[in-house]
Coordinates of C-alpha atoms in Angstrom, one line a residue:
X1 CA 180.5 -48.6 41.2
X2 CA 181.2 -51.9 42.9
X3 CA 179.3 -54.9 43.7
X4 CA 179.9 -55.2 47.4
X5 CA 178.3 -57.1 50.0
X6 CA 177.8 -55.6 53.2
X7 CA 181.5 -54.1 54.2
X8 CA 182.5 -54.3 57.8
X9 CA 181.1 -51.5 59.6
X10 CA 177.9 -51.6 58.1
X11 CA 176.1 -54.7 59.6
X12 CA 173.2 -54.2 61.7
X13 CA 175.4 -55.3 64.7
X14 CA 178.0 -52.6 63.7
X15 CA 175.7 -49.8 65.9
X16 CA 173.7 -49.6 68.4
X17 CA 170.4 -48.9 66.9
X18 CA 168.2 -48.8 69.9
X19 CA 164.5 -50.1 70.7
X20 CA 163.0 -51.7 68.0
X21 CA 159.4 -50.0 67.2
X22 CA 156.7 -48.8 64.7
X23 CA 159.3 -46.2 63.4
X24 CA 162.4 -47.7 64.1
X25 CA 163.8 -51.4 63.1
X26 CA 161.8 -53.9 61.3
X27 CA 162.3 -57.2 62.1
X28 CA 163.3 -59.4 64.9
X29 CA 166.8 -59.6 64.0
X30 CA 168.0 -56.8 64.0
X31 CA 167.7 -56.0 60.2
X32 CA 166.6 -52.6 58.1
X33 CA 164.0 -53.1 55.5
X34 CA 161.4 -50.7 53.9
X35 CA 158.0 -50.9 55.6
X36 CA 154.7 -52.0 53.8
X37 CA 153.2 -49.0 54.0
X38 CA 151.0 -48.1 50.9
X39 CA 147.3 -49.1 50.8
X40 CA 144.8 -49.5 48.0
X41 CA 144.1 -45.6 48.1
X42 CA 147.7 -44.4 48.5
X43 CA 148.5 -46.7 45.3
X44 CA 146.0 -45.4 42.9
X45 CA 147.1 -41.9 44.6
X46 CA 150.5 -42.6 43.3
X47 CA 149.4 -43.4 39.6
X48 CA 146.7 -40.9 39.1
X49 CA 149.4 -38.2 40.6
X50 CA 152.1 -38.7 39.1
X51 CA 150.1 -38.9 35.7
X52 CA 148.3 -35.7 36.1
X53 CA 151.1 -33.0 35.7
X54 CA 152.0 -30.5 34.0
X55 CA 151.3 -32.4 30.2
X56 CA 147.2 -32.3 30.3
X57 CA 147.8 -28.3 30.8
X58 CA 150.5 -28.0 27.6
X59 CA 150.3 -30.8 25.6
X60 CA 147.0 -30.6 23.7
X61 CA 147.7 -28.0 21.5
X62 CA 151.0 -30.2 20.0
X63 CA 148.2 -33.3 19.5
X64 CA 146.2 -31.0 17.5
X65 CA 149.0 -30.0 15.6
X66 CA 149.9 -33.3 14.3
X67 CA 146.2 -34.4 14.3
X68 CA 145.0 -31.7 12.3
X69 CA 141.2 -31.8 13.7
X70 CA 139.9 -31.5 17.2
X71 CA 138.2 -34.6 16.5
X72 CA 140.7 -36.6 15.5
X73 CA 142.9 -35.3 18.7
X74 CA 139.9 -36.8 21.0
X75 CA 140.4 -39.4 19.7
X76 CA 143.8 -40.2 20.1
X77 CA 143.2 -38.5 24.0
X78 CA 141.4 -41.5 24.3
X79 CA 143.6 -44.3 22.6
X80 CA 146.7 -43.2 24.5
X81 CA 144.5 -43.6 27.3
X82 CA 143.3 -47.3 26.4
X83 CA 147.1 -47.9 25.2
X84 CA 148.2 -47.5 28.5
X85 CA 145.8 -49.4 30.0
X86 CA 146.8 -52.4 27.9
X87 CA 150.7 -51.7 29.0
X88 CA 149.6 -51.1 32.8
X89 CA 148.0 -54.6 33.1
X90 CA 150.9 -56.0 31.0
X91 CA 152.8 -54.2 33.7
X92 CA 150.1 -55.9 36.5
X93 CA 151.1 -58.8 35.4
X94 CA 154.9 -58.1 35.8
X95 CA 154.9 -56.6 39.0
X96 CA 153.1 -59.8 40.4
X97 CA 154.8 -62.4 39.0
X98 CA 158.4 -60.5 40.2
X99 CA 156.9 -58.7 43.4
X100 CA 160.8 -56.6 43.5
X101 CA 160.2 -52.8 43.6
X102 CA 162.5 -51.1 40.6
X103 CA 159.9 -51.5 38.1
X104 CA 161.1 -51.7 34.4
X105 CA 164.9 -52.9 35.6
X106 CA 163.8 -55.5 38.2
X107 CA 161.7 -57.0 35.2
X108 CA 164.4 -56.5 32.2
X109 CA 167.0 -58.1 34.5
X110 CA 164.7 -61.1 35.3
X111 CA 164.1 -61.8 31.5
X112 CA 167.5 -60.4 29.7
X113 CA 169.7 -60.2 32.2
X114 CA 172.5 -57.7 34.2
X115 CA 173.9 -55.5 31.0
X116 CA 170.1 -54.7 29.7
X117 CA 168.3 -54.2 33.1
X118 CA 171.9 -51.7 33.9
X119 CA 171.6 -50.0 30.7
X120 CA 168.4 -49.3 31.7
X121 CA 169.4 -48.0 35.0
X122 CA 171.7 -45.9 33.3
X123 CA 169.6 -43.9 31.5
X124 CA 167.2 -43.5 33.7
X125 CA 169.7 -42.6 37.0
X126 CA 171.1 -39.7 34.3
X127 CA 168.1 -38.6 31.9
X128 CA 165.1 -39.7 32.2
X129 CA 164.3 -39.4 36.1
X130 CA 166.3 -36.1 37.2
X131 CA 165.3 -34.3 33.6
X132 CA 161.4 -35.4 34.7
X133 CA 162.1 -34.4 38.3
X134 CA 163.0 -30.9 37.1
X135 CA 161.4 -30.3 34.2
X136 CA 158.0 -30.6 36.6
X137 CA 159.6 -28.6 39.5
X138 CA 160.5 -25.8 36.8
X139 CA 156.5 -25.7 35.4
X140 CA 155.9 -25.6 39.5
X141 CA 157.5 -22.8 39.6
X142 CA 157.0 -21.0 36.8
X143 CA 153.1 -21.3 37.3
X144 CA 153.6 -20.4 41.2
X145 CA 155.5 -16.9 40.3
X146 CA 153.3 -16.5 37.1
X147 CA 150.1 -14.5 39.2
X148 CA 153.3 -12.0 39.9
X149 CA 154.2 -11.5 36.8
X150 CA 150.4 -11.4 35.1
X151 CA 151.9 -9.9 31.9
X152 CA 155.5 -11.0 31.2
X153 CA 157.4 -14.8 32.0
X154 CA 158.9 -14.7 36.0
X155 CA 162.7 -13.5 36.1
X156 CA 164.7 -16.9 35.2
X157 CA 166.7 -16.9 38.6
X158 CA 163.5 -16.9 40.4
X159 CA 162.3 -20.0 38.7
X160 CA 165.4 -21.9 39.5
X161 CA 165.2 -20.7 43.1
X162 CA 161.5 -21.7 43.7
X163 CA 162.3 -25.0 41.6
X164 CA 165.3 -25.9 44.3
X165 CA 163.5 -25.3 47.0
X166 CA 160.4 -27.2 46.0
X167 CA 162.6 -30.4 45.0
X168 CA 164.4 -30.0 48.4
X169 CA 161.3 -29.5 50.4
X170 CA 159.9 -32.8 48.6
X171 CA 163.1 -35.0 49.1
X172 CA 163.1 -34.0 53.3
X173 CA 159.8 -35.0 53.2
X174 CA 160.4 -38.3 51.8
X175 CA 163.2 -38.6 53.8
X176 CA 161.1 -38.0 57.2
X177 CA 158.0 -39.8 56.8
X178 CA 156.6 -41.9 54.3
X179 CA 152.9 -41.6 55.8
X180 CA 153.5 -37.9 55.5
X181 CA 154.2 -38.5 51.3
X182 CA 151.3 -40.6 51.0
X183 CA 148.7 -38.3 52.7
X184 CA 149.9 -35.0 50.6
X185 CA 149.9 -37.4 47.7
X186 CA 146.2 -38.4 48.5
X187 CA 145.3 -35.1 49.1
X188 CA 146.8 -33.1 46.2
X189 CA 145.8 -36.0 43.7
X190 CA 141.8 -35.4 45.0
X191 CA 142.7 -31.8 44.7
X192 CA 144.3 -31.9 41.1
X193 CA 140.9 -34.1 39.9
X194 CA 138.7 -31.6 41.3
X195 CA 140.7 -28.4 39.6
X196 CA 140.3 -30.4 36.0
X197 CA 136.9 -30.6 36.9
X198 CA 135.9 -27.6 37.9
X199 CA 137.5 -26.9 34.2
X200 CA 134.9 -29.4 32.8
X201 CA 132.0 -27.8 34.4
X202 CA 133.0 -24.5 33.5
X203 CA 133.1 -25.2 29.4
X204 CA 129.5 -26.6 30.2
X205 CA 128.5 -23.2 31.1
X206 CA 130.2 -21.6 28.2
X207 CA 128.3 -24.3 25.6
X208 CA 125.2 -23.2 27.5
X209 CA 125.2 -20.0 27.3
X210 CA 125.0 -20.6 23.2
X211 CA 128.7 -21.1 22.3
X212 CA 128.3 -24.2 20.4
X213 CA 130.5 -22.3 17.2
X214 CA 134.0 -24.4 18.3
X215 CA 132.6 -27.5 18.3
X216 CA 131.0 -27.8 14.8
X217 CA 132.6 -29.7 12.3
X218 CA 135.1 -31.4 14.6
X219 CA 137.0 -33.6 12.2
X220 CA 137.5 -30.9 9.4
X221 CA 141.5 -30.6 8.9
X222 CA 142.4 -34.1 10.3
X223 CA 145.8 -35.5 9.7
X224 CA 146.1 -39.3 8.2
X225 CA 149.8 -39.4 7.6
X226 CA 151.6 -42.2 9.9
X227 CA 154.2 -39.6 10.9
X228 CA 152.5 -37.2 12.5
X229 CA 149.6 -39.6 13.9
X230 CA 152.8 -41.4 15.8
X231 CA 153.9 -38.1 16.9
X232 CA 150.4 -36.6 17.9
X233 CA 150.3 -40.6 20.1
X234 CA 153.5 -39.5 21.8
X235 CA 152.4 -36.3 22.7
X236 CA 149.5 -38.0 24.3
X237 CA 151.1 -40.9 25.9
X238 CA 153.4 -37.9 27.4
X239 CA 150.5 -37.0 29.3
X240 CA 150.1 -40.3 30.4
X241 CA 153.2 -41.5 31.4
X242 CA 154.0 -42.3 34.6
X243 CA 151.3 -45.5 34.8
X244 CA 154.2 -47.4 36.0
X245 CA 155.6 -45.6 38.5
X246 CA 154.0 -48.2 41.3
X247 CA 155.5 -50.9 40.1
X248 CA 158.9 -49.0 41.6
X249 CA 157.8 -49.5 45.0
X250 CA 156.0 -53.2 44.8
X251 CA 158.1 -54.2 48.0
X252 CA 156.1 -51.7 49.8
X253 CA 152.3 -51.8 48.8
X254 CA 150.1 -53.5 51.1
X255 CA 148.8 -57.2 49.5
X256 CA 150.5 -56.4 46.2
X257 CA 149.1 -59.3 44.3
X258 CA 145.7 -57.8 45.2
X259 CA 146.5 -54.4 45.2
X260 CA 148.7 -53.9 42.6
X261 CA 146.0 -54.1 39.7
X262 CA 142.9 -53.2 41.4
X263 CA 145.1 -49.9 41.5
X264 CA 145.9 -50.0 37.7
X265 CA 142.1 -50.6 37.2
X266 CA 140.8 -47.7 39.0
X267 CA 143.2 -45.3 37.9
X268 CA 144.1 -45.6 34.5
X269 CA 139.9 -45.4 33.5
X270 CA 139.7 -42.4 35.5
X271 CA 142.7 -40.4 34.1
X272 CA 141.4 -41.5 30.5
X273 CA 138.0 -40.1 31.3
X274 CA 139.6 -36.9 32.9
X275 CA 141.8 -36.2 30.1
X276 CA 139.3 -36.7 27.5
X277 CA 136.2 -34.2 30.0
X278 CA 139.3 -31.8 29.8
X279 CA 140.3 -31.9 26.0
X280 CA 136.3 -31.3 25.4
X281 CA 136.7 -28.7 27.6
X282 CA 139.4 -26.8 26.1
X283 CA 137.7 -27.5 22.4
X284 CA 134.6 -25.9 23.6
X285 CA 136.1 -22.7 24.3
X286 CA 138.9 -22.0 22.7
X287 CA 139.5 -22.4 18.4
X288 CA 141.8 -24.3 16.4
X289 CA 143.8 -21.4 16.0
X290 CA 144.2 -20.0 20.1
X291 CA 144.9 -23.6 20.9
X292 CA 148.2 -23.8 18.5
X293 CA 149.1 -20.5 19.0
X294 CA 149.5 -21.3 22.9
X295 CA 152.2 -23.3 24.9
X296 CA 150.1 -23.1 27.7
X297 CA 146.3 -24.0 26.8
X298 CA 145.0 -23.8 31.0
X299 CA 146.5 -20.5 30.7
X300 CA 144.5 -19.4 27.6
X301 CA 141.6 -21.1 28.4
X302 CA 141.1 -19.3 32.1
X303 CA 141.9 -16.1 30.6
X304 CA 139.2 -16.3 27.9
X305 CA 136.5 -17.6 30.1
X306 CA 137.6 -17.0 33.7
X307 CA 138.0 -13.3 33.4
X308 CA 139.1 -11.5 36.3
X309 CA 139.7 -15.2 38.3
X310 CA 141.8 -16.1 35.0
X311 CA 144.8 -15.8 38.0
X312 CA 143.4 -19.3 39.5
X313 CA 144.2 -21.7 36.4
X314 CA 148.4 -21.1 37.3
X315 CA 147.5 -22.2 40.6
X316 CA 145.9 -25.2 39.9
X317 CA 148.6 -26.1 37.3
X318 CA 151.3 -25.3 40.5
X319 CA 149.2 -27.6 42.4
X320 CA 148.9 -30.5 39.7
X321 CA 153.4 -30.8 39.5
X322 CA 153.3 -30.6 43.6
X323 CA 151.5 -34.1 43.4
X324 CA 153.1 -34.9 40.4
X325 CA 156.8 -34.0 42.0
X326 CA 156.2 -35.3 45.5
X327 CA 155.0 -38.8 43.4
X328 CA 158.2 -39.2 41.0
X329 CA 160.3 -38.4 44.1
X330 CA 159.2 -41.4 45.8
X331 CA 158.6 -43.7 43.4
X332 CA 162.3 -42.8 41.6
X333 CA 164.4 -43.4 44.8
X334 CA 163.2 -46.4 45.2
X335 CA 164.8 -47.4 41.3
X336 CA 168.0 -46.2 42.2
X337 CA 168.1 -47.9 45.7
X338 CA 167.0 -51.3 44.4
X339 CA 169.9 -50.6 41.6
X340 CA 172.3 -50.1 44.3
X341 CA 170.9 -53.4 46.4
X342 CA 171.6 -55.4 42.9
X343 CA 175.5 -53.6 42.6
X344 CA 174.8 -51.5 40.0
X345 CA 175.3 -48.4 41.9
X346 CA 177.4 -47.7 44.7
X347 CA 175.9 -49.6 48.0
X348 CA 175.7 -46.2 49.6
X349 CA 172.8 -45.7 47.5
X350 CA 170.8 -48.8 49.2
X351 CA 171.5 -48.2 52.7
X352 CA 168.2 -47.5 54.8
X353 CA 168.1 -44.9 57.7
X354 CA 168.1 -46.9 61.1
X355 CA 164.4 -44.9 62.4
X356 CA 162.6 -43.8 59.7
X357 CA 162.8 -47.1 57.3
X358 CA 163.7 -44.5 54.2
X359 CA 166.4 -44.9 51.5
X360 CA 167.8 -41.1 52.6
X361 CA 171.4 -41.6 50.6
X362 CA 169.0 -42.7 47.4
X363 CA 166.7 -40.0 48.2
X364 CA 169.5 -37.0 48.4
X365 CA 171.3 -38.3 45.3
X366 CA 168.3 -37.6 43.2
X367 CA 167.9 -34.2 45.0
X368 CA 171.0 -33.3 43.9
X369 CA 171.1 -34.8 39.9
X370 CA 167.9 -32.9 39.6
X371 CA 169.4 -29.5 41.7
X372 CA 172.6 -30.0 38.7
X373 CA 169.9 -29.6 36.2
X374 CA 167.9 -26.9 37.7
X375 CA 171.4 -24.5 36.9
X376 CA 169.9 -24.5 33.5
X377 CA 166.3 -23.6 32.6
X378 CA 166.1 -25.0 29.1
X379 CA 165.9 -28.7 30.3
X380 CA 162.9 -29.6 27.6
X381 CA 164.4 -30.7 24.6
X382 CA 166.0 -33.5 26.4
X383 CA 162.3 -34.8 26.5
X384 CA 162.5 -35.3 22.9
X385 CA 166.0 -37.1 23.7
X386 CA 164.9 -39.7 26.0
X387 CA 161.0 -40.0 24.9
X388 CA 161.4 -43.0 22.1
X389 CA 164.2 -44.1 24.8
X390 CA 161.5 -44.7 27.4
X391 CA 159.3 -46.4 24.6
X392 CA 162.2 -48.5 23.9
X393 CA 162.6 -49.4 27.3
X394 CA 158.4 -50.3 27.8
X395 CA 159.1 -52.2 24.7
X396 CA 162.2 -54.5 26.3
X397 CA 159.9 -54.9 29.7
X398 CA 156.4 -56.1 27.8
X399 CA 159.0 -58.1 25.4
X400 CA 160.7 -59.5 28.5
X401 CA 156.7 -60.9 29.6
X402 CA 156.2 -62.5 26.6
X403 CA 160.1 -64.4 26.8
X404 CA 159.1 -65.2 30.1
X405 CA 156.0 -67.0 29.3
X406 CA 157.9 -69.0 27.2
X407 CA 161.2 -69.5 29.4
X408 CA 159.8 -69.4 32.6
X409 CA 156.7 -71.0 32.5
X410 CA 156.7 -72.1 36.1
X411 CA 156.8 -68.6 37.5
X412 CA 153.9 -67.9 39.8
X413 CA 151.3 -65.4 37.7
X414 CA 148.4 -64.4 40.4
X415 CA 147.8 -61.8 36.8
X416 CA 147.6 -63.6 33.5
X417 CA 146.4 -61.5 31.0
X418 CA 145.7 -62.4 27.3
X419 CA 148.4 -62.9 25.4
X420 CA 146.8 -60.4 22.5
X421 CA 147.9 -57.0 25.1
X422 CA 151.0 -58.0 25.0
X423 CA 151.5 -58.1 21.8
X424 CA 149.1 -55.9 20.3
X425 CA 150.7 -53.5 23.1
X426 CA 154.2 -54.5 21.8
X427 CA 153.5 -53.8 17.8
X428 CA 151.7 -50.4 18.3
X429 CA 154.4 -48.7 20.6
X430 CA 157.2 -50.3 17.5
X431 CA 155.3 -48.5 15.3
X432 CA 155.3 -45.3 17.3
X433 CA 158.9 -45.6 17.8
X434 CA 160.0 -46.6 14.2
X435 CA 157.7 -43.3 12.8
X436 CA 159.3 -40.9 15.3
X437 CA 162.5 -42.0 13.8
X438 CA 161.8 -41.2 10.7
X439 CA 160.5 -37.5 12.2
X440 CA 163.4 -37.4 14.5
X441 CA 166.0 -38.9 13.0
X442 CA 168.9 -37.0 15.5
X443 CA 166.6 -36.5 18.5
X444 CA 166.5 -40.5 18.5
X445 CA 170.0 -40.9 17.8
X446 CA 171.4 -38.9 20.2
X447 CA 169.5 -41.1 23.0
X448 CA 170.5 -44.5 21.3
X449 CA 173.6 -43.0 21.4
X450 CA 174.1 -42.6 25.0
X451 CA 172.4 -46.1 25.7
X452 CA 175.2 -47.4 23.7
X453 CA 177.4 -45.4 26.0
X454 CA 176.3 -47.2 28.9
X455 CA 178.2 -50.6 27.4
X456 CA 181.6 -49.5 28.4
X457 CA 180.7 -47.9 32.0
X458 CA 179.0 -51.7 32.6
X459 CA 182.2 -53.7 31.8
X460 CA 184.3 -51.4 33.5
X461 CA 182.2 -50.7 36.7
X462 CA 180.7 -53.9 37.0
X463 CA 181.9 -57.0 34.9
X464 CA 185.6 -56.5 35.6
X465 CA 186.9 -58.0 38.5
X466 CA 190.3 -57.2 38.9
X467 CA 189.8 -53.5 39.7
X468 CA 192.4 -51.9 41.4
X469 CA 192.7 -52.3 45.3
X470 CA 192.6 -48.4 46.0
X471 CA 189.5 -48.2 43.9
X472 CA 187.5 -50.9 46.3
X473 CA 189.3 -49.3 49.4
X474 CA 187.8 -46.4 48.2
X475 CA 184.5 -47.3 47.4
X476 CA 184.2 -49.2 51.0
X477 CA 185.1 -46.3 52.7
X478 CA 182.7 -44.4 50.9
X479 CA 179.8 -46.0 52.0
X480 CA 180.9 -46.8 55.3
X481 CA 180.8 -43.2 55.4
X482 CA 177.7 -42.7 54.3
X483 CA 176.5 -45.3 56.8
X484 CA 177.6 -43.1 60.0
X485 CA 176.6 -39.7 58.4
X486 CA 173.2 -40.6 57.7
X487 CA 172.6 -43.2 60.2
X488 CA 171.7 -46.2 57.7
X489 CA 172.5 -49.9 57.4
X490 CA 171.9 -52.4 54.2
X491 CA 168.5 -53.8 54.0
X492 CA 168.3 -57.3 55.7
X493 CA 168.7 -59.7 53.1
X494 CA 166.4 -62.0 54.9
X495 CA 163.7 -62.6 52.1
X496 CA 164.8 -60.9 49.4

């Protein structure tokens, strides 16, 4: 990793890039950048779809575990909800004031600097994105196979395989045509809505019919130790993460300071208000005992009131980590190539294909991290790794908004929010993360641990300047490269 400017070879004068038009060169000089293509719709698309996964379909029955009552697990359905809500606006308010898509590192560079915002890039180029990325391709796959086998798990090597293939499908797509993205994204995240509704309406017709038995005595059984309430929160906020995947692509939303919360408003009430219709849902039908004895309540729940159509709930899990998939795909590249614009990846990584206006290297890097972890199925404990990592990191970007305030004072806020979300977003989630340590002592360790690993790599890679020539020779020719074999140039720095 070098901090390079443009090398020879790989200015916009360096090829012949042809006629400049709707799909090809944007701007009059001959520069690369990404297009403004997301609207209003395709923005709340993007948060409600990447939300709505694979967690709403497994992770109740582990927040009534720790929550002991179904009543008490509603409730904290609905508080991770309203939790990220408050961190989404804080997030509004971010995104506005530093309109630069990269999300959480564009916003802990601005306030702490290079080695935190890099640290942060770190984990997420190595854990947290790829391990998503397949973790959801894997619950595509096994829920896609899973009508095939009806009464055993699908053969491991055919997970793997239909896991590949989806993530490579996805990453062409988004290499083609971002209107393409945005339109599947649109239609699977309508799609997904109506298949957790449908879920709703069916319960209804169970309680009707005089089932009433499950939802008696709601609160009997419920949980007050701090522990466990922090771990039955992070199992909901599970469920919801992903509220800030927009803020990765910023430079390309339509009238961001506009559309940028108006998105955050719409979305983030109606995923609460699914979540919580679903979790009533699953309560109605289904006892204490069949929803902890299952590590896939959808799955339970169809096959105890569906019947014969029981086949149908797989499907519309598949169809739930499509959107989810095709979503983080998008939104993720789009980290790594504003990384690479900043130095702190190889430039390769932010070059922008001459045509179609996409970051294709950034784009086929993540393809492949994510295709390295695919070789193994077990990818889920590293969740538990990187979870109170993630936290941490929220923590350092709604930190970095409340040093800015007092720092940068003059910065341009078209969002202001009160300064009580902040902080009463900023004590909750330290209280989340200082319980799970004491419930996951080695779990949380292990992912301090490899943040801490991330000091050396940045002095080495990127504060030290007397790196050996063969090792900048190397590097140029690299991404030169790179340029020619995917036909991309450096974003025009015009405006940046």
């Amino acid at each position: 990793m070098t901090k390079v400017s443009a090398a020879e070879g790989l200015t916009p004068k360096a090829m012949d890039v042809g006629e400049s038009g709707d799909n090809t060169i944007n701007g009059s000089n001959g520069g690369v950048r990404l297009k403004k293509e997301l609207s209003l719709l395709n923005g709340v698309a993007i948060i409600v779809g990447v939300i709505v996964g694979s967690g709403i379909f497994v992770s109740p029955s582990l927040a009534l575990k720790y929550a002991g009552s179904k009543g008490m697990a509603l409730i904290v359905w609905i508080l991770s909800g309203f939790l990220s809500m408050i961190g989404a606006l804080c997030y509004a308010e971010l995104g506005t004031m530093i309109p630069k898509s990269g999300g959480d590192y564009a916003y802990i560079g601005e306030a702490f600097g290079d080695l935190p915002a890099f640290l942060y890039l770190w984990v997420a180029l190595f854990i947290l994105v790829p391990t998503g990325n397949a973790i959801t391709a894997l619950t595509f796959a096994q829920n896609i196979l899973k009508p095939l086998w009806p009464v055993c798990e699908p053969p491991a090597d055919a997970v793997s395989l239909i896991a590949a293939v989806i993530t490579c499908f996805l990453t062409a797509l988004n290499c083609f045509n971002v209107k393409w993205v945005t339109r599947i994204q649109d239609s699977f995240t309508a799609a997904k809505i109506l298949a957790l509704l449908i879920t709703f309406f069916a319960s209804l017709w169970y309680l009707f019919s005089g089932h009433t038995e499950n939802l008696e005595n709601m609160m009997q059984g419920t949980i007050t130790e701090p522990g466990n309430i922090a771990i039955a929160f992070y199992t909901g906020l599970f469920s919801y993460s992903g509220w800030n995947y927009l803020n990765f692509v910023t430079e390309e939303l339509k009238e961001p300071y506009k559309n940028l919360p108006r998105a955050i408003c719409i979305s983030m009430p109606v995923v609460t208000l699914v979540y919580a219709l679903t979790n009533v849902a699953y309560f109605a039908v289904l006892t204490n005992n069949e929803i902890g004895a299952s590590e896939a309540v959808a799955v339970t729940f169809s096959e105890k009131i569906l019947g014969v159509m029981s086949w149908i709930m797989p499907l519309f899990v598949a169809l739930c980590t499509f959107g989810s998939l095709n979503g983080a795909i998008y939104a993720s590249s789009r980290l790594f190539f504003v990384g690479a614009r900043n130095g702190h990846l190889p430039l390769a990584i932010s070059l922008i294909d001459i045509k179609r206006l996409t970051p294709v290297p950034s784009l086929i890097f993540m393809c492949l991290v994510t295709l390295v972890l695919l070789l193994s199925n077990n990818v889920e404990s590293l969740i538990v790794y990187v979870t109170a990592v993630e936290a941490l990191f929220i923590l350092c970007s709604v930190a970095g908004l409340l040093w800015l305030r007092y720092t940068r004072a003059d910065l341009q806020r078209p969002i202001r929010v009160n300064l009580l979300l902040p902080i009463a977003f900023l004590i909750i989630c330290t209280f989340l993360v200082v319980f799970s340590c004491f419930t996951h002592p080695m779990e949380v360790g292990i992912g301090v641990a490899f943040i801490a690993l991330g000091v050396p790599v940045f002095w080495v890679f990127i504060v030290w300047k007397d790196r050996p020539s063969w090792l900048l020779n190397a590097c140029n020719s690299f991404n030169v490269f790179c340029s020619k074999m995917f036909l991309c140039l450096p974003e025009d720095s015009k405006d940046l």
